[in-house]
Coordinates of C-alpha atoms and ligand atoms in Angstrom, one line a residue:
M1 CA 27.5 11.9 -69.4
A2 CA 24.9 14.6 -69.8
R3 CA 25.0 17.9 -71.5
I4 CA 23.5 20.7 -69.3
V5 CA 23.0 24.4 -69.4
M6 CA 23.4 26.3 -66.1
K7 CA 22.3 30.0 -65.9
F8 CA 23.2 32.3 -63.1
G9 CA 21.4 35.6 -62.6
G10 CA 22.7 39.0 -61.4
T11 CA 22.6 38.4 -57.6
S12 CA 24.2 35.0 -58.1
V13 CA 27.3 36.6 -59.7
G14 CA 27.0 39.8 -57.7
S15 CA 30.5 39.7 -56.1
V16 CA 33.8 38.0 -56.4
E17 CA 32.9 35.7 -53.6
R18 CA 29.6 34.7 -55.4
I19 CA 31.4 34.2 -58.7
K20 CA 33.8 31.8 -56.9
N21 CA 30.7 30.0 -55.4
V22 CA 29.2 29.7 -58.9
A23 CA 32.5 28.3 -60.2
Q24 CA 32.3 25.5 -57.5
R25 CA 28.8 24.7 -58.5
V26 CA 29.8 24.4 -62.2
K27 CA 32.9 22.3 -61.2
A28 CA 30.6 19.9 -59.3
E29 CA 28.7 19.2 -62.6
V30 CA 31.9 18.9 -64.5
D31 CA 33.3 16.5 -62.0
Q32 CA 30.2 14.3 -62.6
G33 CA 31.5 14.0 -66.2
N34 CA 28.9 16.4 -67.7
E35 CA 29.5 18.9 -70.5
V36 CA 28.4 22.3 -69.2
A37 CA 27.4 25.5 -70.9
V38 CA 27.1 28.3 -68.4
V39 CA 25.1 31.4 -69.2
V40 CA 25.6 34.5 -67.0
S41 CA 23.9 37.8 -66.4
A42 CA 25.7 41.0 -65.5
M43 CA 26.7 41.4 -61.8
S44 CA 23.6 42.7 -59.9
G45 CA 23.0 46.4 -60.4
E46 CA 25.4 46.6 -63.3
T47 CA 22.8 46.7 -66.1
N48 CA 20.9 49.5 -64.2
R49 CA 24.1 51.4 -63.9
L50 CA 24.8 51.1 -67.6
V51 CA 21.2 52.1 -68.5
G52 CA 21.6 55.2 -66.3
L53 CA 24.9 56.2 -68.0
A54 CA 23.2 56.0 -71.4
Q55 CA 20.3 58.1 -70.1
D56 CA 22.7 60.7 -68.6
I57 CA 24.7 61.0 -71.8
A58 CA 21.7 61.5 -74.1
P59 CA 18.1 60.7 -73.2
M60 CA 17.2 60.2 -76.9
H61 CA 20.2 58.0 -77.6
D62 CA 20.8 55.8 -80.7
A63 CA 19.3 52.3 -79.9
R64 CA 22.4 50.6 -81.4
E65 CA 24.8 52.4 -79.1
Y66 CA 22.5 51.7 -76.2
D67 CA 22.9 48.0 -76.8
V68 CA 26.7 48.3 -77.1
V69 CA 26.7 49.9 -73.6
D70 CA 24.0 47.7 -72.1
A71 CA 25.6 44.4 -73.2
A72 CA 28.9 45.3 -71.5
G73 CA 27.9 43.9 -68.0
E74 CA 27.7 40.3 -69.3
Q75 CA 31.1 40.6 -70.9
V76 CA 32.6 41.3 -67.5
S77 CA 30.8 38.5 -65.6
C78 CA 31.5 35.8 -68.2
G79 CA 35.2 36.7 -68.3
L80 CA 35.4 36.6 -64.5
L81 CA 33.6 33.3 -64.2
S82 CA 35.8 31.8 -66.8
M83 CA 38.9 32.9 -64.8
A84 CA 37.4 31.6 -61.6
L85 CA 36.8 28.2 -63.2
Q86 CA 40.3 28.0 -64.7
D87 CA 41.7 28.9 -61.2
I88 CA 40.1 25.8 -59.7
G89 CA 41.3 23.5 -62.5
V90 CA 38.3 23.5 -64.9
Q91 CA 39.0 23.9 -68.6
A92 CA 36.8 26.9 -69.3
R93 CA 36.5 29.5 -72.0
S94 CA 34.3 32.6 -72.3
F95 CA 32.1 33.5 -75.4
L96 CA 30.3 36.7 -76.2
G97 CA 27.1 36.6 -78.2
W98 CA 28.7 37.6 -81.5
Q99 CA 31.4 35.0 -81.2
I100 CA 29.1 32.0 -81.2
P101 CA 27.1 33.7 -82.9
V102 CA 23.7 34.2 -81.4
R103 CA 21.8 35.7 -84.3
T104 CA 18.9 38.0 -83.5
S105 CA 16.3 40.3 -85.1
D106 CA 17.2 43.9 -85.5
V107 CA 15.0 45.3 -82.7
H108 CA 17.6 46.8 -80.5
S109 CA 17.1 46.4 -76.8
A110 CA 14.2 44.0 -77.4
A111 CA 15.7 41.6 -80.0
R112 CA 14.5 38.1 -80.5
I113 CA 16.9 35.2 -81.0
K114 CA 16.5 33.8 -84.5
E115 CA 19.2 31.1 -84.5
I116 CA 22.1 29.9 -82.5
D117 CA 24.8 28.0 -84.4
A118 CA 26.0 25.3 -82.1
S119 CA 29.0 24.2 -84.1
L120 CA 31.6 26.3 -82.4
L121 CA 30.4 25.2 -78.9
D122 CA 30.2 21.5 -80.1
Q123 CA 33.8 21.8 -81.4
K124 CA 35.0 23.3 -78.1
F125 CA 33.5 20.4 -76.1
S126 CA 35.0 17.9 -78.5
E127 CA 38.4 19.6 -78.1
G128 CA 38.1 18.9 -74.3
H129 CA 36.7 22.1 -72.9
Q130 CA 34.6 21.3 -69.9
A131 CA 32.8 24.5 -69.3
L132 CA 31.8 27.1 -71.9
V133 CA 30.8 30.4 -70.3
I134 CA 28.4 32.4 -72.4
A135 CA 27.4 36.0 -72.0
G136 CA 23.6 36.1 -71.6
F137 CA 21.3 38.9 -72.8
Q138 CA 23.2 39.7 -76.0
G139 CA 23.4 38.7 -79.6
I140 CA 24.2 40.1 -83.0
G141 CA 21.7 41.6 -85.5
P142 CA 21.3 41.3 -89.2
D143 CA 23.7 44.3 -89.7
D144 CA 26.3 42.6 -87.5
R145 CA 25.8 45.0 -84.6
V146 CA 25.4 44.0 -81.0
T147 CA 21.8 43.6 -79.8
T148 CA 20.2 42.9 -76.4
L149 CA 17.2 40.8 -75.6
G150 CA 15.2 43.0 -73.2
R151 CA 15.5 43.1 -69.4
G152 CA 15.8 39.6 -67.9
G153 CA 17.0 38.3 -71.2
S154 CA 19.7 36.0 -70.0
D155 CA 17.0 33.4 -69.1
T156 CA 16.1 33.4 -72.8
S157 CA 19.8 33.1 -73.8
A158 CA 20.1 30.1 -71.6
V159 CA 17.0 28.3 -73.0
A160 CA 18.0 29.1 -76.5
V161 CA 21.5 27.7 -75.9
A162 CA 20.0 24.6 -74.3
A163 CA 17.8 24.1 -77.4
A164 CA 20.7 24.6 -79.8
L165 CA 23.0 22.2 -77.9
R166 CA 20.1 19.7 -77.4
A167 CA 21.0 19.8 -73.7
D168 CA 19.5 17.3 -71.4
R169 CA 18.3 20.1 -69.1
C170 CA 18.5 23.9 -68.5
D171 CA 18.9 24.9 -64.9
I172 CA 18.1 28.5 -64.0
Y173 CA 19.9 29.4 -60.7
T174 CA 18.6 32.5 -59.0
D175 CA 18.1 34.2 -55.6
V176 CA 15.0 32.3 -54.7
D177 CA 14.8 28.5 -54.5
G178 CA 12.1 28.0 -57.1
V179 CA 8.9 29.3 -58.6
Y180 CA 6.4 30.3 -55.8
T181 CA 2.6 30.7 -55.8
T182 CA 3.4 34.4 -55.8
D183 CA 6.4 36.7 -55.3
P184 CA 7.8 35.4 -52.0
R185 CA 9.2 38.9 -51.4
I186 CA 5.8 40.4 -50.9
V187 CA 3.9 37.3 -49.6
P188 CA 6.1 35.5 -47.0
V189 CA 3.6 32.6 -46.8
A190 CA 3.9 31.9 -50.5
R191 CA 4.5 28.3 -51.3
K192 CA 7.2 26.8 -53.5
L193 CA 5.8 24.8 -56.4
D194 CA 7.5 21.4 -57.2
K195 CA 6.2 21.7 -60.7
I196 CA 4.4 24.2 -62.9
T197 CA 3.1 23.8 -66.5
Y198 CA 4.7 25.7 -69.3
E199 CA 1.3 27.4 -70.0
E200 CA 1.0 28.6 -66.4
M201 CA 4.6 29.7 -66.2
L202 CA 4.1 31.6 -69.4
E203 CA 1.1 33.5 -68.0
M204 CA 2.9 34.1 -64.7
A205 CA 5.9 35.5 -66.5
S206 CA 3.9 37.6 -68.9
Q207 CA 1.8 39.0 -66.1
G208 CA 4.8 40.2 -64.1
A209 CA 6.5 37.4 -62.2
K210 CA 10.0 38.2 -63.2
V211 CA 11.6 35.0 -62.0
L212 CA 11.7 33.9 -65.7
Q213 CA 11.6 36.1 -68.8
T214 CA 8.4 35.4 -70.8
R215 CA 10.3 34.6 -74.0
S216 CA 12.4 32.0 -72.2
V217 CA 9.3 30.1 -71.3
E218 CA 7.9 30.3 -74.8
L219 CA 11.2 28.9 -76.2
A220 CA 11.3 26.1 -73.6
M221 CA 7.8 25.1 -74.5
A222 CA 8.4 25.2 -78.2
H223 CA 11.6 23.2 -78.0
N224 CA 10.6 20.9 -75.1
V225 CA 13.5 22.1 -73.0
R226 CA 13.5 20.6 -69.5
L227 CA 13.6 23.8 -67.4
Q228 CA 14.3 24.1 -63.7
V229 CA 14.4 27.1 -61.4
L230 CA 16.8 26.6 -58.4
S231 CA 18.7 28.5 -55.7
S232 CA 22.2 29.4 -56.4
F233 CA 22.9 29.6 -52.7
E234 CA 21.3 26.4 -51.3
D235 CA 21.5 22.8 -52.4
K236 CA 17.9 21.8 -52.6
P237 CA 15.3 20.8 -55.2
G238 CA 13.7 23.7 -57.2
T239 CA 10.7 23.9 -59.5
L240 CA 10.4 22.0 -62.7
V241 CA 8.6 23.7 -65.6
C242 CA 7.0 20.9 -67.6
S243 CA 4.1 19.8 -69.6
E244 CA 0.6 19.3 -68.1
D245 CA 0.7 15.5 -68.3
E246 CA 3.7 15.4 -65.9
I247 CA 1.6 16.9 -63.2
M248 CA -0.7 14.6 -61.3
E249 CA -2.6 16.9 -58.9
Q250 CA -3.6 20.1 -60.6
E251 CA -4.7 23.1 -58.4
I252 CA -7.5 25.3 -59.8
V253 CA -5.3 28.4 -59.2
S254 CA -1.5 27.8 -59.2
G255 CA -0.3 31.3 -58.8
I256 CA -0.8 35.1 -58.6
A257 CA 1.2 37.6 -60.4
Y258 CA 1.3 41.4 -60.3
S259 CA 2.7 44.1 -62.5
R260 CA 3.2 47.8 -61.6
D261 CA 4.4 48.5 -65.1
E262 CA 0.9 49.6 -66.2
A263 CA -0.8 52.8 -67.2
K264 CA -4.5 53.4 -68.1
V265 CA -5.8 55.6 -70.9
T266 CA -9.5 56.5 -71.2
L267 CA -11.0 58.2 -74.3
V268 CA -14.2 59.9 -73.1
K269 CA -17.1 60.1 -75.5
V270 CA -15.7 58.6 -78.6
A271 CA -18.1 58.1 -81.5
D272 CA -19.9 54.8 -81.3
R273 CA -19.6 53.6 -85.0
P274 CA -17.8 51.0 -87.0
G275 CA -14.1 51.7 -87.6
I276 CA -13.4 53.8 -84.6
A277 CA -11.5 51.1 -82.7
A278 CA -9.2 50.6 -85.7
K279 CA -8.6 54.3 -85.8
V280 CA -7.5 54.3 -82.1
F281 CA -5.4 51.1 -82.1
G282 CA -4.0 51.4 -85.7
P283 CA -1.8 54.4 -84.9
L284 CA -0.8 52.9 -81.6
A285 CA 0.4 49.7 -83.3
D286 CA 2.3 51.7 -85.9
A287 CA 4.1 53.5 -83.0
A288 CA 4.9 50.1 -81.5
V289 CA 2.9 50.8 -78.3
N290 CA 1.8 47.5 -76.9
V291 CA -1.9 47.7 -75.8
D292 CA -3.0 45.1 -73.2
M293 CA -6.4 45.3 -71.6
I294 CA -9.2 47.0 -73.5
V295 CA -12.8 47.8 -72.5
Q296 CA -15.5 49.7 -74.2
N297 CA -18.7 50.6 -72.5
V298 CA -22.2 50.2 -73.9
S299 CA -23.3 53.5 -75.4
E300 CA -26.0 55.2 -73.4
D301 CA -27.2 57.5 -76.2
G302 CA -26.3 55.3 -79.2
K303 CA -23.9 58.0 -80.4
S304 CA -20.8 58.0 -78.1
T305 CA -19.1 55.7 -75.6
D306 CA -16.0 55.6 -73.3
M307 CA -13.1 53.4 -74.3
T308 CA -10.3 52.4 -71.8
F309 CA -7.1 50.5 -72.5
T310 CA -3.8 49.9 -70.8
V311 CA -0.2 50.3 -72.0
P312 CA 3.2 49.8 -70.4
R313 CA 3.9 52.7 -68.1
G314 CA 7.0 53.8 -70.0
D315 CA 4.9 54.1 -73.2
L316 CA 2.2 56.3 -71.7
A317 CA 3.6 59.6 -73.0
R318 CA 4.0 58.2 -76.5
A319 CA 0.5 56.7 -76.4
V320 CA -1.0 60.1 -75.5
Q321 CA 1.0 61.8 -78.2
V322 CA -0.2 59.3 -80.8
I323 CA -3.9 59.5 -79.7
E324 CA -3.9 63.3 -79.5
S325 CA -2.5 63.6 -83.0
A326 CA -5.2 61.2 -84.3
N327 CA -8.0 63.1 -82.6
S328 CA -9.3 64.7 -85.8
E329 CA -10.2 61.1 -86.9
I330 CA -11.3 59.7 -83.6
E331 CA -13.2 62.7 -82.2
Y332 CA -13.2 62.1 -78.5
A333 CA -14.3 64.7 -76.0
S334 CA -11.4 64.3 -73.5
L335 CA -8.5 62.0 -72.6
D336 CA -7.9 60.7 -69.0
T337 CA -4.8 59.0 -68.0
S338 CA -3.4 57.3 -64.9
A339 CA 0.1 56.0 -64.3
T340 CA -0.7 54.7 -60.8
V341 CA -2.5 51.5 -61.6
S342 CA -1.3 47.9 -61.3
K343 CA -2.5 44.6 -62.7
I344 CA -3.2 41.6 -60.6
S345 CA -3.6 38.2 -62.3
V346 CA -4.7 34.8 -61.0
I347 CA -3.5 31.9 -63.1
G348 CA -4.2 28.2 -63.3
V349 CA -4.9 25.6 -65.9
G350 CA -7.6 24.2 -63.6
M351 CA -9.7 27.2 -64.5
R352 CA -10.6 25.5 -67.8
S353 CA -12.8 23.1 -66.0
H354 CA -14.0 25.1 -62.9
A355 CA -16.6 27.8 -62.6
G356 CA -16.5 30.6 -60.1
V357 CA -12.8 31.4 -60.1
A358 CA -13.4 35.0 -61.1
L359 CA -16.1 35.4 -58.5
T360 CA -13.7 34.4 -55.7
M361 CA -11.4 37.1 -56.9
F362 CA -14.0 39.8 -57.1
R363 CA -15.3 39.0 -53.6
A364 CA -11.9 38.9 -52.0
L365 CA -11.1 42.3 -53.5
S366 CA -14.4 43.8 -52.5
D367 CA -14.0 42.5 -48.9
K368 CA -10.8 44.7 -48.8
G369 CA -12.6 47.7 -50.3
I370 CA -10.5 47.5 -53.5
N371 CA -12.1 48.9 -56.6
I372 CA -11.7 47.0 -59.9
E373 CA -11.1 49.4 -62.8
V374 CA -10.7 47.0 -65.7
I375 CA -11.1 43.2 -66.1
S376 CA -9.7 40.8 -68.7
T377 CA -9.7 37.0 -68.9
S378 CA -8.2 34.2 -70.9
E379 CA -8.7 30.5 -70.7
I380 CA -6.3 30.1 -67.7
K381 CA -6.1 33.6 -66.3
V382 CA -8.2 36.4 -64.8
S383 CA -6.6 39.9 -64.6
V384 CA -7.9 43.0 -62.9
L385 CA -6.6 46.6 -62.9
I386 CA -6.6 48.4 -59.5
E387 CA -5.0 51.4 -57.9
E388 CA -1.3 50.7 -57.4
E389 CA -1.3 51.5 -53.7
Y390 CA -3.4 48.4 -53.1
T391 CA -1.1 46.0 -55.0
E392 CA 0.3 44.1 -52.0
L393 CA -3.0 44.1 -50.1
A394 CA -4.7 42.6 -53.1
V395 CA -2.0 39.9 -53.8
R396 CA -2.1 38.8 -50.1
A397 CA -5.9 38.8 -50.0
L398 CA -6.1 36.7 -53.2
H399 CA -3.4 34.3 -52.0
T400 CA -5.5 33.6 -48.9
A401 CA -8.8 33.5 -50.8
Y402 CA -7.5 30.7 -53.2
G403 CA -6.1 28.7 -50.3
L404 CA -2.5 29.1 -51.4
D405 CA -1.0 30.2 -48.1
A406 CA 1.6 27.8 -46.7
A407 CA 0.4 25.9 -43.6
Ligands
ADP1 P1 18.0 36.8 -61.6 O1 18.8 38.0 -61.4 O2 18.5 35.6 -61.0 O3 17.6 36.6 -63.0 P2 15.4 38.0 -61.0 O4 15.4 39.1 -60.0 O5 15.3 38.3 -62.4 O6 16.6 37.0 -60.7 O7 14.2 37.0 -60.6 C1 14.1 36.5 -59.3 C2 13.1 37.2 -58.5 O8 11.8 37.0 -59.1 C3 12.9 36.8 -57.1 O9 13.9 37.5 -56.3 C4 11.5 37.2 -56.7 O10 11.4 38.4 -56.0 C5 10.8 37.5 -58.1 N1 9.6 36.7 -58.3 C6 8.4 37.3 -58.7 N2 7.4 36.4 -58.7 C7 8.0 35.2 -58.3 C8 7.4 33.9 -58.1 N3 6.2 33.6 -58.4 N4 8.3 32.9 -57.7 C9 9.6 33.2 -57.4 N5 10.1 34.4 -57.6 C10 9.3 35.4 -58.0
LIG2 N1 21.6 41.9 -67.2 C1 20.3 41.9 -67.8 C2 19.2 42.6 -67.0 O1 19.6 43.1 -65.9 C3 19.8 40.6 -68.3 C4 19.5 39.6 -67.2 O2 19.9 39.8 -66.0 O3 18.9 38.6 -67.5 O4 18.1 42.8 -67.4
MG3 MG1 16.1 37.6 -64.2

């Protein structure tokens, strides 16, 4: 007997028919004698609808009430799946985040899971329950109010439940049959990976591949959770996310990710003296604006220089407000912004031991006439900022340039 966690995303539970299909998949695991915890997302489109309702009621709404509304989609899908399971003879019961409880931080709409007490779930299994259906994406904060984990957060719920239950594996069922070399929806010749390292998956997710939420990969890595991404519609092997020593043949570049959720800010002619960067980024940090790429040019006259950085697109207005109100300290000449940029990243642990990876990227982009606005690198990643309209062209060109296209 094994203990497993199965997670089904929005498309997988998007209709009554699909929920019944999910119930059959869960029953198949139960029939093998396994104890199954199932984590579900809201039915597809539902979270967007709820977010829209909150916006329409009051654009500057209270974050606590936003989470009460936002978490509602998962309550419906977990109740429905529990009913569907009972209907086909599986002993199932639903659980909301607060009932378990899934304890989180107090950052509403971007809460982090602090602790999951597994004792109730353990008790339910020992009483003979076969499938415990858990609402993903939600938890309960220090003040006992409902919290949510950020978009895509049900992946994180699933991995956290798997860690708490010491599950043998955590299977993430979704609308693609695994992790691909890049988003298969924009590059049809993308290849499915049999395995990917935690580190690469972490970079892929944090650079925009939404197949897994970044935090879920972090948790899986920290707790050694055996994580798989599989199709909820087809019965075939998916992708295993595992440690580097489980992978024999390592490609130099394993994948390409893109993110359109980017905006660029340039401070023209800021004073070139110690302390200025802290005066720019201090107030941004205080305002919880997450700065990503940063470049500062060499000063031509020794007095002033240009400084460029990127922020999530939704934070641009706030970032500008913060910078403008700090101008008396920063003393820049003007502020340029763009909300039509995107970030393209190539990722691979093989980069650690191979030179020339970035050069291939720069050549491939220049062959297509695509201008690079900002560059940043880490040990296993090179990212560039480009005009958003070239996103797909760039991803396709890089996919070919690194020899990733399927034969
Ligand atoms: P779910 O609702 O099941 O959580 P998501 O929409 O959050 O599903 O994630 C699955 C989607 O991730 C796919 O439909 C695909 O378009 C996208 N995606 C982006 N990058 C990749 C990648 N490298 N491999 C697989 N899917 C990817
Ligand atoms: N329903 C939430 C969302 O749409 C969480 C999830 O699907 O993982 O973001
Ligand atoms: Mg998702």
